N, CA, C and O atoms as a GROMACS GRO file, in nm:
protein
  616
    1UNK      N    1   0.081  -0.120   0.000
    1UNK     CA    2   0.000   0.000   0.000
    1UNK      C    3   0.086   0.127   0.000
    1UNK      O    4   0.059   0.221  -0.074
    2UNK      N    5   0.189   0.127   0.082
    2UNK     CA    6   0.278   0.242   0.087
    2UNK      C    7   0.357   0.253  -0.044
    2UNK      O    8   0.378   0.363  -0.094
    3UNK      N    9   0.400   0.140  -0.098
    3UNK     CA   10   0.474   0.145  -0.224
    3UNK      C   11   0.386   0.197  -0.338
    3UNK      O   12   0.434   0.266  -0.427
    4UNK      N   13   0.257   0.164  -0.334
    4UNK     CA   14   0.163   0.215  -0.434
    4UNK      C   15   0.151   0.367  -0.422
    4UNK      O   16   0.147   0.438  -0.523
    5UNK      N   17   0.146   0.416  -0.300
    5UNK     CA   18   0.139   0.560  -0.276
    5UNK      C   19   0.269   0.627  -0.322
    5UNK      O   20   0.266   0.734  -0.382
    6UNK      N   21   0.383   0.564  -0.292
    6UNK     CA   22   0.512   0.617  -0.337
    6UNK      C   23   0.518   0.627  -0.489
    6UNK      O   24   0.569   0.724  -0.544
    7UNK      N   25   0.466   0.526  -0.556
    7UNK     CA   26   0.464   0.527  -0.703
    7UNK      C   27   0.378   0.640  -0.756
    7UNK      O   28   0.415   0.708  -0.852
    8UNK      N   29   0.263   0.660  -0.694
    8UNK     CA   30   0.174   0.769  -0.738
    8UNK      C   31   0.239   0.904  -0.718
    8UNK      O   32   0.231   0.992  -0.804
    9UNK      N   33   0.305   0.922  -0.603
    9UNK     CA   34   0.374   1.048  -0.575
    9UNK      C   35   0.487   1.068  -0.676
    9UNK      O   36   0.506   1.179  -0.725
   10UNK      N   37   0.561   0.962  -0.707
   10UNK     CA   38   0.670   0.972  -0.805
   10UNK      C   39   0.616   1.012  -0.942
   10UNK      O   40   0.678   1.093  -1.011
   11UNK      N   41   0.502   0.955  -0.982
   11UNK     CA   42   0.442   0.992  -1.111
   11UNK      C   43   0.397   1.137  -1.110
   11UNK      O   44   0.414   1.209  -1.209
   12UNK      N   45   0.339   1.181  -0.999
   12UNK     CA   46   0.298   1.322  -0.989
   12UNK      C   47   0.418   1.416  -0.996
   12UNK      O   48   0.412   1.520  -1.062
   13UNK      N   49   0.526   1.379  -0.928
   13UNK     CA   50   0.647   1.461  -0.934
   13UNK      C   51   0.701   1.469  -1.076
   13UNK      O   52   0.745   1.576  -1.120
   14UNK      N   53   0.699   1.358  -1.148
   14UNK     CA   54   0.745   1.356  -1.287
   14UNK      C   55   0.656   1.445  -1.374
   14UNK      O   56   0.707   1.521  -1.456
   15UNK      N   57   0.526   1.436  -1.355
   15UNK     CA   58   0.434   1.519  -1.432
   15UNK      C   59   0.456   1.667  -1.403
   15UNK      O   60   0.457   1.749  -1.494
   16UNK      N   61   0.473   1.701  -1.275
   16UNK     CA   62   0.499   1.841  -1.240
   16UNK      C   63   0.630   1.890  -1.300
   16UNK      O   64   0.640   2.003  -1.346
   17UNK      N   65   0.731   1.804  -1.299
   17UNK     CA   66   0.859   1.840  -1.359
   17UNK      C   67   0.843   1.865  -1.508
   17UNK      O   68   0.901   1.960  -1.562
   18UNK      N   69   0.765   1.782  -1.576
   18UNK     CA   70   0.741   1.800  -1.720
   18UNK      C   71   0.664   1.929  -1.746
   18UNK      O   72   0.693   2.000  -1.842
   19UNK      N   73   0.566   1.959  -1.662
   19UNK     CA   74   0.490   2.084  -1.677
   19UNK      C   75   0.582   2.203  -1.657
   19UNK      O   76   0.576   2.300  -1.733
   20UNK      N   77   0.666   2.197  -1.555
   20UNK     CA   78   0.759   2.306  -1.528
   20UNK      C   79   0.854   2.327  -1.645
   20UNK      O   80   0.879   2.440  -1.685
   21UNK      N   81   0.907   2.219  -1.701
   21UNK     CA   82   0.998   2.228  -1.815
   21UNK      C   83   0.925   2.288  -1.937
   21UNK      O   84   0.979   2.373  -2.006
   22UNK      N   85   0.802   2.242  -1.961
   22UNK     CA   86   0.723   2.294  -2.073
   22UNK      C   87   0.694   2.442  -2.056
   22UNK      O   88   0.701   2.519  -2.152
   23UNK      N   89   0.662   2.481  -1.934
   23UNK     CA   90   0.635   2.622  -1.906
   23UNK      C   91   0.760   2.705  -1.932
   23UNK      O   92   0.751   2.814  -1.990
   24UNK      N   93   0.876   2.656  -1.890
   24UNK     CA   94   1.001   2.726  -1.913
   24UNK      C   95   1.029   2.745  -2.062
   24UNK      O   96   1.076   2.850  -2.104
   25UNK      N   97   1.001   2.642  -2.141
   25UNK     CA   98   1.020   2.650  -2.285
   25UNK      C   99   0.927   2.755  -2.345
   25UNK      O  100   0.968   2.834  -2.430
   26UNK      N  101   0.803   2.755  -2.301
   26UNK     CA  102   0.705   2.852  -2.350
   26UNK      C  103   0.746   2.996  -2.315
   26UNK      O  104   0.737   3.085  -2.399
   27UNK      N  105   0.790   3.017  -2.192
   27UNK     CA  106   0.834   3.150  -2.150
   27UNK      C  107   0.955   3.194  -2.232
   27UNK      O  108   0.962   3.308  -2.276
   28UNK      N  109   1.049   3.104  -2.253
   28UNK     CA  110   1.168   3.136  -2.332
   28UNK      C  111   1.130   3.173  -2.476
   28UNK      O  112   1.184   3.267  -2.533
   29UNK      N  113   1.038   3.097  -2.534
   29UNK     CA  114   0.992   3.126  -2.670
   29UNK      C  115   0.927   3.264  -2.677
   29UNK      O  116   0.957   3.343  -2.766
   30UNK      N  117   0.838   3.293  -2.582
   30UNK     CA  118   0.770   3.422  -2.582
   30UNK      C  119   0.868   3.536  -2.566
   30UNK      O  120   0.855   3.640  -2.631
   31UNK      N  121   0.967   3.517  -2.479
   31UNK     CA  122   1.068   3.620  -2.458
   31UNK      C  123   1.146   3.645  -2.587
   31UNK      O  124   1.171   3.760  -2.624
   32UNK      N  125   1.183   3.538  -2.655
   32UNK     CA  126   1.256   3.551  -2.782
   32UNK      C  127   1.170   3.620  -2.887
   32UNK      O  128   1.218   3.708  -2.959
   33UNK      N  129   1.045   3.580  -2.897
   33UNK     CA  130   0.954   3.640  -2.995
   33UNK      C  131   0.938   3.790  -2.971
   33UNK      O  132   0.943   3.868  -3.065
   34UNK      N  133   0.917   3.829  -2.846
   34UNK     CA  134   0.903   3.972  -2.815
   34UNK      C  135   1.030   4.048  -2.850
   34UNK      O  136   1.024   4.159  -2.904
   35UNK      N  137   1.145   3.990  -2.820
   35UNK     CA  138   1.272   4.057  -2.852
   35UNK      C  139   1.287   4.076  -3.002
   35UNK      O  140   1.331   4.182  -3.048
   36UNK      N  141   1.250   3.975  -3.077
   36UNK     CA  142   1.259   3.985  -3.224
   36UNK      C  143   1.162   4.090  -3.276
   36UNK      O  144   1.198   4.172  -3.361
   37UNK      N  145   1.039   4.088  -3.226
   37UNK     CA  146   0.939   4.187  -3.271
   37UNK      C  147   0.986   4.329  -3.242
   37UNK      O  148   0.967   4.419  -3.323
   38UNK      N  149   1.048   4.348  -3.124
   38UNK     CA  150   1.097   4.481  -3.090
   38UNK      C  151   1.214   4.519  -3.179
   38UNK      O  152   1.220   4.630  -3.231
   39UNK      N  153   1.309   4.425  -3.196
   39UNK     CA  154   1.427   4.459  -3.275
   39UNK      C  155   1.391   4.488  -3.421
   39UNK      O  156   1.464   4.560  -3.489
   40UNK      N  157   1.280   4.433  -3.468
   40UNK     CA  158   1.234   4.461  -3.605
   40UNK      C  159   1.139   4.580  -3.610
   40UNK      O  160   1.082   4.612  -3.714
   41UNK      N  161   1.124   4.645  -3.497
   41UNK     CA  162   1.043   4.766  -3.482
   41UNK      C  163   0.893   4.742  -3.505
   41UNK      O  164   0.820   4.835  -3.541
   42UNK      N  165   0.849   4.620  -3.484
   42UNK     CA  166   0.705   4.591  -3.489
   42UNK      C  167   0.643   4.638  -3.358
   42UNK      O  168   0.530   4.685  -3.355
   43UNK      N  169   0.719   4.624  -3.250
   43UNK     CA  170   0.684   4.687  -3.123
   43UNK      C  171   0.773   4.808  -3.108
   43UNK      O  172   0.887   4.809  -3.157
   44UNK      N  173   0.724   4.912  -3.042
   44UNK     CA  174   0.802   5.035  -3.034
   44UNK      C  175   0.843   5.068  -2.892
   44UNK      O  176   0.803   5.001  -2.796
   45UNK      N  177   0.924   5.170  -2.881
   45UNK     CA  178   0.969   5.215  -2.749
   45UNK      C  179   0.852   5.269  -2.667
   45UNK      O  180   0.861   5.276  -2.544
   46UNK      N  181   0.742   5.308  -2.733
   46UNK     CA  182   0.625   5.355  -2.659
   46UNK      C  183   0.564   5.242  -2.577
   46UNK      O  184   0.524   5.263  -2.462
   47UNK      N  185   0.558   5.122  -2.635
   47UNK     CA  186   0.507   5.008  -2.559
   47UNK      C  187   0.597   4.978  -2.440
   47UNK      O  188   0.550   4.949  -2.330
   48UNK      N  189   0.726   4.987  -2.463
   48UNK     CA  190   0.822   4.962  -2.356
   48UNK      C  191   0.808   5.067  -2.246
   48UNK      O  192   0.810   5.034  -2.127
   49UNK      N  193   0.794   5.193  -2.284
   49UNK     CA  194   0.780   5.300  -2.185
   49UNK      C  195   0.651   5.286  -2.105
   49UNK      O  196   0.650   5.311  -1.984
   50UNK      N  197   0.544   5.246  -2.172
   50UNK     CA  198   0.416   5.226  -2.102
   50UNK      C  199   0.428   5.114  -2.001
   50UNK      O  200   0.381   5.127  -1.888
   51UNK      N  201   0.489   5.003  -2.041
   51UNK     CA  202   0.506   4.890  -1.951
   51UNK      C  203   0.597   4.927  -1.835
   51UNK      O  204   0.571   4.888  -1.721
   52UNK      N  205   0.704   5.001  -1.862
   52UNK     CA  206   0.795   5.044  -1.756
   52UNK      C  207   0.721   5.131  -1.654
   52UNK      O  208   0.740   5.115  -1.534
   53UNK      N  209   0.639   5.222  -1.703
   53UNK     CA  210   0.562   5.307  -1.611
   53UNK      C  211   0.468   5.224  -1.524
   53UNK      O  212   0.455   5.249  -1.404
   54UNK      N  213   0.402   5.127  -1.585
   54UNK     CA  214   0.313   5.038  -1.508
   54UNK      C  215   0.393   4.963  -1.402
   54UNK      O  216   0.351   4.956  -1.287
   55UNK      N  217   0.508   4.907  -1.440
   55UNK     CA  218   0.589   4.832  -1.345
   55UNK      C  219   0.634   4.920  -1.228
   55UNK      O  220   0.634   4.876  -1.113
   56UNK      N  221   0.672   5.043  -1.257
   56UNK     CA  222   0.715   5.134  -1.151
   56UNK      C  223   0.600   5.170  -1.058
   56UNK      O  224   0.619   5.188  -0.938
   57UNK      N  225   0.482   5.182  -1.115
   57UNK     CA  226   0.364   5.224  -1.037
   57UNK      C  227   0.310   5.115  -0.946
   57UNK      O  228   0.266   5.143  -0.834
   58UNK      N  229   0.312   4.991  -0.992
   58UNK     CA  230   0.245   4.884  -0.917
   58UNK      C  231   0.345   4.784  -0.857
   58UNK      O  232   0.307   4.670  -0.828
   59UNK      N  233   0.469   4.823  -0.840
   59UNK     CA  234   0.570   4.733  -0.785
   59UNK      C  235   0.524   4.680  -0.649
   59UNK      O  236   0.483   4.757  -0.562
   60UNK      N  237   0.530   4.548  -0.631
   60UNK     CA  238   0.489   4.491  -0.502
   60UNK      C  239   0.582   4.536  -0.390
   60UNK      O  240   0.699   4.567  -0.412
   61UNK      N  241   0.527   4.539  -0.270
   61UNK     CA  242   0.609   4.571  -0.154
   61UNK      C  243   0.704   4.456  -0.126
   61UNK      O  244   0.667   4.339  -0.135
   62UNK      N  245   0.826   4.491  -0.093
   62UNK     CA  246   0.925   4.389  -0.058
   62UNK      C  247   0.909   4.359   0.090
   62UNK      O  248   0.912   4.449   0.174
   63UNK      N  249   0.893   4.230   0.122
   63UNK     CA  250   0.871   4.202   0.263
   63UNK      C  251   0.918   4.066   0.310
   63UNK      O  252   0.884   4.027   0.422
   64UNK      N  253   0.993   3.994   0.233
   64UNK     CA  254   1.023   3.860   0.283
   64UNK      C  255   1.158   3.808   0.238
   64UNK      O  256   1.253   3.884   0.219
   65UNK      N  257   1.165   3.679   0.221
   65UNK     CA  258   1.288   3.604   0.206
   65UNK      C  259   1.361   3.626   0.073
   65UNK      O  260   1.483   3.643   0.072
   66UNK      N  261   1.290   3.625  -0.037
   66UNK     CA  262   1.354   3.633  -0.169
   66UNK      C  263   1.340   3.772  -0.231
   66UNK      O  264   1.436   3.829  -0.283
   67UNK      N  265   1.220   3.825  -0.225
   67UNK     CA  266   1.196   3.959  -0.280
   67UNK      C  267   1.214   4.058  -0.166
   67UNK      O  268   1.118   4.100  -0.102
   68UNK      N  269   1.340   4.094  -0.143
   68UNK     CA  270   1.378   4.177  -0.029
   68UNK      C  271   1.376   4.325  -0.066
   68UNK      O  272   1.356   4.362  -0.182
   69UNK      N  273   1.399   4.408   0.034
   69UNK     CA  274   1.407   4.552   0.011
   69UNK      C  275   1.522   4.585  -0.085
   69UNK      O  276   1.508   4.672  -0.170
   70UNK      N  277   1.634   4.515  -0.072
   70UNK     CA  278   1.749   4.538  -0.160
   70UNK      C  279   1.715   4.503  -0.305
   70UNK      O  280   1.753   4.575  -0.398
   71UNK      N  281   1.643   4.393  -0.324
   71UNK     CA  282   1.602   4.352  -0.459
   71UNK      C  283   1.507   4.458  -0.517
   71UNK      O  284   1.520   4.496  -0.633
   72UNK      N  285   1.413   4.505  -0.436
   72UNK     CA  286   1.318   4.607  -0.482
   72UNK      C  287   1.392   4.737  -0.519
   72UNK      O  288   1.354   4.804  -0.615
   73UNK      N  289   1.494   4.771  -0.443
   73UNK     CA  290   1.571   4.892  -0.474
   73UNK      C  291   1.647   4.877  -0.606
   73UNK      O  292   1.657   4.972  -0.683
   74UNK      N  293   1.701   4.758  -0.632
   74UNK     CA  294   1.767   4.733  -0.761
   74UNK      C  295   1.668   4.750  -0.875
   74UNK      O  296   1.699   4.809  -0.978
   75UNK      N  297   1.547   4.697  -0.855
   75UNK     CA  298   1.443   4.711  -0.957
   75UNK      C  299   1.409   4.858  -0.979
   75UNK      O  300   1.396   4.901  -1.093
   76UNK      N  301   1.395   4.934  -0.872
   76UNK     CA  302   1.366   5.077  -0.884
   76UNK      C  303   1.474   5.149  -0.964
   76UNK      O  304   1.444   5.234  -1.048
   77UNK      N  305   1.602   5.114  -0.938
   77UNK     CA  306   1.712   5.178  -1.011
   77UNK      C  307   1.706   5.146  -1.160
   77UNK      O  308   1.730   5.233  -1.244
   78UNK      N  309   1.673   5.023  -1.192
   78UNK     CA  310   1.663   4.986  -1.334
   78UNK      C  311   1.545   5.055  -1.400
   78UNK      O  312   1.557   5.105  -1.511
   79UNK      N  313   1.431   5.059  -1.332
   79UNK     CA  314   1.312   5.121  -1.390
   79UNK      C  315   1.326   5.272  -1.402
   79UNK      O  316   1.254   5.335  -1.480
   80UNK      N  317   1.418   5.332  -1.326
   80UNK     CA  318   1.440   5.477  -1.334
   80UNK      C  319   1.524   5.515  -1.457
   80UNK      O  320   1.528   5.631  -1.496
   81UNK      N  321   1.589   5.417  -1.517
   81UNK     CA  322   1.674   5.445  -1.633
   81UNK      C  323   1.590   5.460  -1.759
   81UNK      O  324   1.484   5.400  -1.774
   82UNK      N  325   1.641   5.543  -1.850
   82UNK     CA  326   1.582   5.554  -1.983
   82UNK      C  327   1.621   5.429  -2.061
   82UNK      O  328   1.721   5.364  -2.030
   83UNK      N  329   1.544   5.396  -2.161
   83UNK     CA  330   1.567   5.275  -2.240
   83UNK      C  331   1.709   5.271  -2.296
   83UNK      O  332   1.773   5.166  -2.295
   84UNK      N  333   1.759   5.384  -2.346
   84UNK     CA  334   1.892   5.388  -2.405
   84UNK      C  335   2.004   5.376  -2.302
   84UNK      O  336   2.120   5.356  -2.338
   85UNK      N  337   1.972   5.386  -2.174
   85UNK     CA  338   2.073   5.373  -2.069
   85UNK      C  339   2.087   5.228  -2.020
   85UNK      O  340   2.183   5.195  -1.950
   86UNK      N  341   1.993   5.142  -2.057
   86UNK     CA  342   1.995   5.004  -2.009
   86UNK      C  343   2.102   4.922  -2.078
   86UNK      O  344   2.134   4.946  -2.195
   87UNK      N  345   2.157   4.826  -2.006
   87UNK     CA  346   2.265   4.741  -2.056
   87UNK      C  347   2.227   4.594  -2.038
   87UNK      O  348   2.122   4.561  -1.982
   88UNK      N  349   2.314   4.507  -2.088
   88UNK     CA  350   2.291   4.363  -2.067
   88UNK      C  351   2.300   4.328  -1.920
   88UNK      O  352   2.234   4.234  -1.876
   89UNK      N  353   2.380   4.400  -1.843
   89UNK     CA  354   2.384   4.375  -1.698
   89UNK      C  355   2.247   4.400  -1.636
   89UNK      O  356   2.205   4.328  -1.546
   90UNK      N  357   2.178   4.503  -1.685
   90UNK     CA  358   2.042   4.530  -1.636
   90UNK      C  359   1.947   4.416  -1.674
   90UNK      O  360   1.862   4.377  -1.594
   91UNK      N  361   1.963   4.365  -1.795
   91UNK     CA  362   1.880   4.252  -1.840
   91UNK      C  363   1.902   4.133  -1.747
   91UNK      O  364   1.805   4.069  -1.704
   92UNK      N  365   2.027   4.103  -1.716
   92UNK     CA  366   2.057   3.989  -1.628
   92UNK      C  367   2.002   4.014  -1.488
   92UNK      O  368   1.954   3.921  -1.422
   93UNK      N  369   2.007   4.138  -1.444
   93UNK     CA  370   1.952   4.171  -1.311
   93UNK      C  371   1.799   4.157  -1.312
   93UNK      O  372   1.741   4.109  -1.215
   94UNK      N  373   1.735   4.198  -1.421
   94UNK     CA  374   1.590   4.182  -1.432
   94UNK      C  375   1.552   4.033  -1.423
   94UNK      O  376   1.450   3.998  -1.364
   95UNK      N  377   1.633   3.947  -1.481
   95UNK     CA  378   1.606   3.803  -1.472
   95UNK      C  379   1.620   3.754  -1.328
   95UNK      O  380   1.539   3.673  -1.282
   96UNK      N  381   1.722   3.802  -1.257
   96UNK     CA  382   1.739   3.762  -1.116
   96UNK      C  383   1.621   3.812  -1.032
   96UNK      O  384   1.574   3.742  -0.942
   97UNK      N  385   1.573   3.933  -1.061
   97UNK     CA  386   1.458   3.987  -0.988
   97UNK      C  387   1.333   3.907  -1.020
   97UNK      O  388   1.253   3.877  -0.931
   98UNK      N  389   1.315   3.871  -1.147
   98UNK     CA  390   1.204   3.786  -1.187
   98UNK      C  391   1.205   3.657  -1.106
   98UNK      O  392   1.102   3.616  -1.053
   99UNK      N  393   1.321   3.595  -1.096
   99UNK     CA  394   1.331   3.469  -1.022
   99UNK      C  395   1.302   3.489  -0.873
   99UNK      O  396   1.240   3.404  -0.810
  100UNK      N  397   1.346   3.601  -0.818
  100UNK     CA  398   1.317   3.630  -0.677
  100UNK      C  399   1.166   3.643  -0.656
  100UNK      O  400   1.113   3.596  -0.555
  101UNK      N  401   1.097   3.707  -0.750
  101UNK     CA  402   0.952   3.720  -0.740
  101UNK      C  403   0.883   3.584  -0.746
  101UNK      O  404   0.790   3.557  -0.669
  102UNK      N  405   0.929   3.499  -0.836
  102UNK     CA  406   0.871   3.364  -0.848
  102UNK      C  407   0.897   3.283  -0.721
  102UNK      O  408   0.808   3.215  -0.671
  103UNK      N  409   1.020   3.292  -0.670
  103UNK     CA  410   1.053   3.220  -0.546
  103UNK      C  411   0.970   3.271  -0.429
  103UNK      O  412   0.925   3.194  -0.345
  104UNK      N  413   0.950   3.402  -0.425
  104UNK     CA  414   0.869   3.462  -0.319
  104UNK      C  415   0.724   3.416  -0.330
  104UNK      O  416   0.659   3.389  -0.229
  105UNK      N  417   0.675   3.408  -0.451
  105UNK     CA  418   0.536   3.362  -0.471
  105UNK      C  419   0.516   3.220  -0.420
  105UNK      O  420   0.410   3.187  -0.369
  106UNK      N  421   0.619   3.138  -0.434
  106UNK     CA  422   0.609   2.998  -0.392
  106UNK      C  423   0.590   2.983  -0.241
  106UNK      O  424   0.536   2.881  -0.196
  107UNK      N  425   0.632   3.082  -0.163
  107UNK     CA  426   0.619   3.072  -0.018
  107UNK      C  427   0.513   3.167   0.038
  107UNK      O  428   0.499   3.181   0.159
  108UNK      N  429   0.438   3.233  -0.051
  108UNK     CA  430   0.339   3.333  -0.009
  108UNK      C  431   0.199   3.275  -0.007
  108UNK      O  432   0.173   3.169  -0.063
  109UNK      N  433   0.110   3.347   0.062
  109UNK     CA  434  -0.030   3.306   0.058
  109UNK      C  435  -0.085   3.327  -0.082
  109UNK      O  436  -0.022   3.394  -0.165
  110UNK      N  437  -0.200   3.271  -0.109
  110UNK     CA  438  -0.253   3.267  -0.247
  110UNK      C  439  -0.270   3.406  -0.308
  110UNK      O  440  -0.235   3.427  -0.424
  111UNK      N  441  -0.322   3.501  -0.232
  111UNK     CA  442  -0.346   3.635  -0.286
  111UNK      C  443  -0.214   3.703  -0.324
  111UNK      O  444  -0.200   3.759  -0.432
  112UNK      N  445  -0.119   3.698  -0.233
  112UNK     CA  446   0.012   3.760  -0.261
  112UNK      C  447   0.084   3.687  -0.374
  112UNK      O  448   0.148   3.750  -0.458
  113UNK      N  449   0.073   3.556  -0.377
  113UNK     CA  450   0.137   3.478  -0.484
  113UNK      C  451   0.082   3.521  -0.619
  113UNK      O  452   0.159   3.538  -0.714
  114UNK      N  453  -0.050   3.539  -0.630
  114UNK     CA  454  -0.109   3.584  -0.758
  114UNK      C  455  -0.055   3.720  -0.798
  114UNK      O  456  -0.024   3.741  -0.916
  115UNK      N  457  -0.045   3.812  -0.703
  115UNK     CA  458   0.007   3.946  -0.731
  115UNK      C  459   0.153   3.940  -0.778
  115UNK      O  460   0.191   4.008  -0.874
  116UNK      N  461   0.232   3.859  -0.710
  116UNK     CA  462   0.374   3.849  -0.746
  116UNK      C  463   0.392   3.786  -0.884
  116UNK      O  464   0.476   3.832  -0.962
  117UNK      N  465   0.316   3.683  -0.913
  117UNK     CA  466   0.326   3.617  -1.044
  117UNK      C  467   0.277   3.711  -1.155
  117UNK      O  468   0.338   3.716  -1.262
  118UNK      N  469   0.170   3.783  -1.129
  118UNK     CA  470   0.120   3.881  -1.227
  118UNK      C  471   0.230   3.982  -1.258
  118UNK      O  472   0.257   4.012  -1.374
  119UNK      N  473   0.293   4.035  -1.153
  119UNK     CA  474   0.398   4.134  -1.170
  119UNK      C  475   0.520   4.072  -1.240
  119UNK      O  476   0.579   4.134  -1.328
  120UNK      N  477   0.557   3.952  -1.198
  120UNK     CA  478   0.674   3.885  -1.258
  120UNK      C  479   0.654   3.865  -1.408
  120UNK      O  480   0.749   3.880  -1.485
  121UNK      N  481   0.532   3.831  -1.449
  121UNK     CA  482   0.504   3.815  -1.592
  121UNK      C  483   0.526   3.944  -1.669
  121UNK      O  484   0.584   3.942  -1.777
  122UNK      N  485   0.480   4.054  -1.614
  122UNK     CA  486   0.500   4.185  -1.679
  122UNK      C  487   0.649   4.220  -1.683
  122UNK      O  488   0.698   4.276  -1.781
  123UNK      N  489   0.720   4.187  -1.576
  123UNK     CA  490   0.863   4.215  -1.571
  123UNK      C  491   0.938   4.134  -1.677
  123UNK      O  492   1.032   4.184  -1.739
  124UNK      N  493   0.896   4.012  -1.698
  124UNK     CA  494   0.957   3.926  -1.801
  124UNK      C  495   0.936   3.985  -1.940
  124UNK      O  496   1.026   3.982  -2.024
  125UNK      N  497   0.817   4.039  -1.964
  125UNK     CA  498   0.789   4.104  -2.093
  125UNK      C  499   0.878   4.227  -2.110
  125UNK      O  500   0.935   4.249  -2.217
  126UNK      N  501   0.890   4.307  -2.004
  126UNK     CA  502   0.975   4.426  -2.012
  126UNK      C  503   1.119   4.386  -2.041
  126UNK      O  504   1.186   4.450  -2.122
  127UNK      N  505   1.166   4.281  -1.975
  127UNK     CA  506   1.302   4.232  -2.000
  127UNK      C  507   1.319   4.195  -2.147
  127UNK      O  508   1.422   4.227  -2.207
  128UNK      N  509   1.220   4.129  -2.205
  128UNK     CA  510   1.228   4.091  -2.346
  128UNK      C  511   1.233   4.214  -2.436
  128UNK      O  512   1.306   4.216  -2.534
  129UNK      N  513   1.156   4.317  -2.401
  129UNK     CA  514   1.159   4.440  -2.481
  129UNK      C  515   1.295   4.509  -2.470
  129UNK      O  516   1.345   4.563  -2.569
  130UNK      N  517   1.353   4.508  -2.352
  130UNK     CA  518   1.486   4.567  -2.335
  130UNK      C  519   1.588   4.490  -2.418
  130UNK      O  520   1.674   4.550  -2.482
  131UNK      N  521   1.579   4.357  -2.418
  131UNK     CA  522   1.668   4.275  -2.499
  131UNK      C  523   1.654   4.312  -2.647
  131UNK      O  524   1.753   4.328  -2.718
  132UNK      N  525   1.530   4.324  -2.693
  132UNK     CA  526   1.505   4.362  -2.831
  132UNK      C  527   1.561   4.499  -2.864
  132UNK      O  528   1.617   4.520  -2.971
  133UNK      N  529   1.547   4.592  -2.771
  133UNK     CA  530   1.600   4.727  -2.791
  133UNK      C  531   1.752   4.723  -2.805
  133UNK      O  532   1.809   4.786  -2.895
  134UNK      N  533   1.818   4.650  -2.717
  134UNK     CA  534   1.964   4.641  -2.724
  134UNK      C  535   2.008   4.578  -2.857
  134UNK      O  536   2.102   4.626  -2.921
  135UNK      N  537   1.940   4.472  -2.896
  135UNK     CA  538   1.978   4.406  -3.022
  135UNK      C  539   1.950   4.495  -3.143
  135UNK      O  540   2.024   4.493  -3.241
  136UNK      N  541   1.841   4.574  -3.136
  136UNK     CA  542   1.811   4.663  -3.248
  136UNK      C  543   1.917   4.772  -3.264
  136UNK      O  544   1.933   4.828  -3.372
  137UNK      N  545   1.989   4.801  -3.156
  137UNK     CA  546   2.099   4.897  -3.162
  137UNK      C  547   2.231   4.829  -3.196
  137UNK      O  548   2.336   4.893  -3.199
  138UNK      N  549   2.226   4.698  -3.222
  138UNK     CA  550   2.347   4.624  -3.257
  138UNK      C  551   2.428   4.580  -3.137
  138UNK      O  552   2.542   4.538  -3.152
  139UNK      N  553   2.371   4.590  -3.019
  139UNK     CA  554   2.441   4.548  -2.897
  139UNK      C  555   2.395   4.406  -2.863
  139UNK      O  556   2.286   4.385  -2.812
  140UNK      N  557   2.482   4.311  -2.892
  140UNK     CA  558   2.450   4.171  -2.870
  140UNK      C  559   2.487   4.130  -2.728
  140UNK      O  560   2.572   4.193  -2.665
  141UNK      N  561   2.423   4.026  -2.676
  141UNK     CA  562   2.456   3.982  -2.540
  141UNK      C  563   2.599   3.932  -2.533
  141UNK      O  564   2.652   3.879  -2.631
  142UNK      N  565   2.661   3.948  -2.418
  142UNK     CA  566   2.799   3.898  -2.405
  142UNK      C  567   2.798   3.746  -2.408
  142UNK      O  568   2.697   3.683  -2.377
  143UNK      N  569   2.911   3.686  -2.446
  143UNK     CA  570   2.917   3.540  -2.444
  143UNK      C  571   2.903   3.491  -2.300
  143UNK      O  572   2.939   3.562  -2.206
  144UNK      N  573   2.850   3.369  -2.284
  144UNK     CA  574   2.836   3.317  -2.147
  144UNK      C  575   2.972   3.313  -2.077
  144UNK      O  576   3.074   3.282  -2.138
  145UNK      N  577   2.970   3.344  -1.951
  145UNK     CA  578   3.094   3.342  -1.875
  145UNK      C  579   3.135   3.198  -1.848
  145UNK      O  580   3.053   3.107  -1.856
  146UNK      N  581   3.258   3.178  -1.818
  146UNK     CA  582   3.311   3.045  -1.786
  146UNK      C  583   3.235   2.986  -1.666
  146UNK      O  584   3.207   2.867  -1.662
  147UNK      N  585   3.204   3.073  -1.570
  147UNK     CA  586   3.132   3.030  -1.450
  147UNK      C  587   2.994   2.977  -1.486
  147UNK      O  588   2.951   2.874  -1.433
  148UNK      N  589   2.924   3.046  -1.577
  148UNK     CA  590   2.791   3.002  -1.621
  148UNK      C  591   2.799   2.869  -1.693
  148UNK      O  592   2.713   2.783  -1.676
  149UNK      N  593   2.904   2.852  -1.774
  149UNK     CA  594   2.921   2.726  -1.847
  149UNK      C  595   2.944   2.611  -1.750
  149UNK      O  596   2.890   2.502  -1.768
  150UNK      N  597   3.026   2.635  -1.647
  150UNK     CA  598   3.054   2.531  -1.548
  150UNK      C  599   2.926   2.495  -1.473
  150UNK      O  600   2.903   2.378  -1.443
  151UNK      N  601   2.845   2.594  -1.441
  151UNK     CA  602   2.720   2.569  -1.369
  151UNK      C  603   2.626   2.482  -1.453
  151UNK      O  604   2.560   2.394  -1.400
  152UNK      N  605   2.621   2.507  -1.585
  152UNK     CA  606   2.535   2.430  -1.674
  152UNK      C  607   2.579   2.284  -1.684
  152UNK      O  608   2.496   2.195  -1.699
  153UNK      N  609   2.711   2.262  -1.675
  153UNK     CA  610   2.765   2.126  -1.689
  153UNK      C  611   2.733   2.040  -1.569
  153UNK      O  612   2.728   1.918  -1.581
  154UNK      N  613   2.712   2.100  -1.452
  154UNK     CA  614   2.684   2.022  -1.332
  154UNK      C  615   2.539   1.993  -1.313
  154UNK      O  616   2.501   1.928  -1.216
   0.00000   0.00000   0.00000
């Protein structure tokens, strides 16, 4: 009986892992698509500015383990920059902030988790637009660092 329960739990864990992987692929595709649309000027800097203003206005309060006051301050500094002032370092920081929001949502009550995920989704779109803007100016992302490559291998 216990082994049957263990098998069911293992199957559920596998299914959740597959869903998580599929979701990651979908998010990556959407991010790439938005970057391409922006770099081809199908989306404009006006859309980016509107989204940036929304993000600055409705930023969640920082109050816990992952989405801390320091993380929120980094986000404020990035959102205060003009589009032409943003760099690939800012893009990488936006990704770290996105992950902090997702991690925070995982330990939050349902209402706060929904708010954090809603905000994280908008932040991911803004990150994609910034990537597209940088590429449209001919500024390509730096090659992966040796440290990042080693992390991927493990």
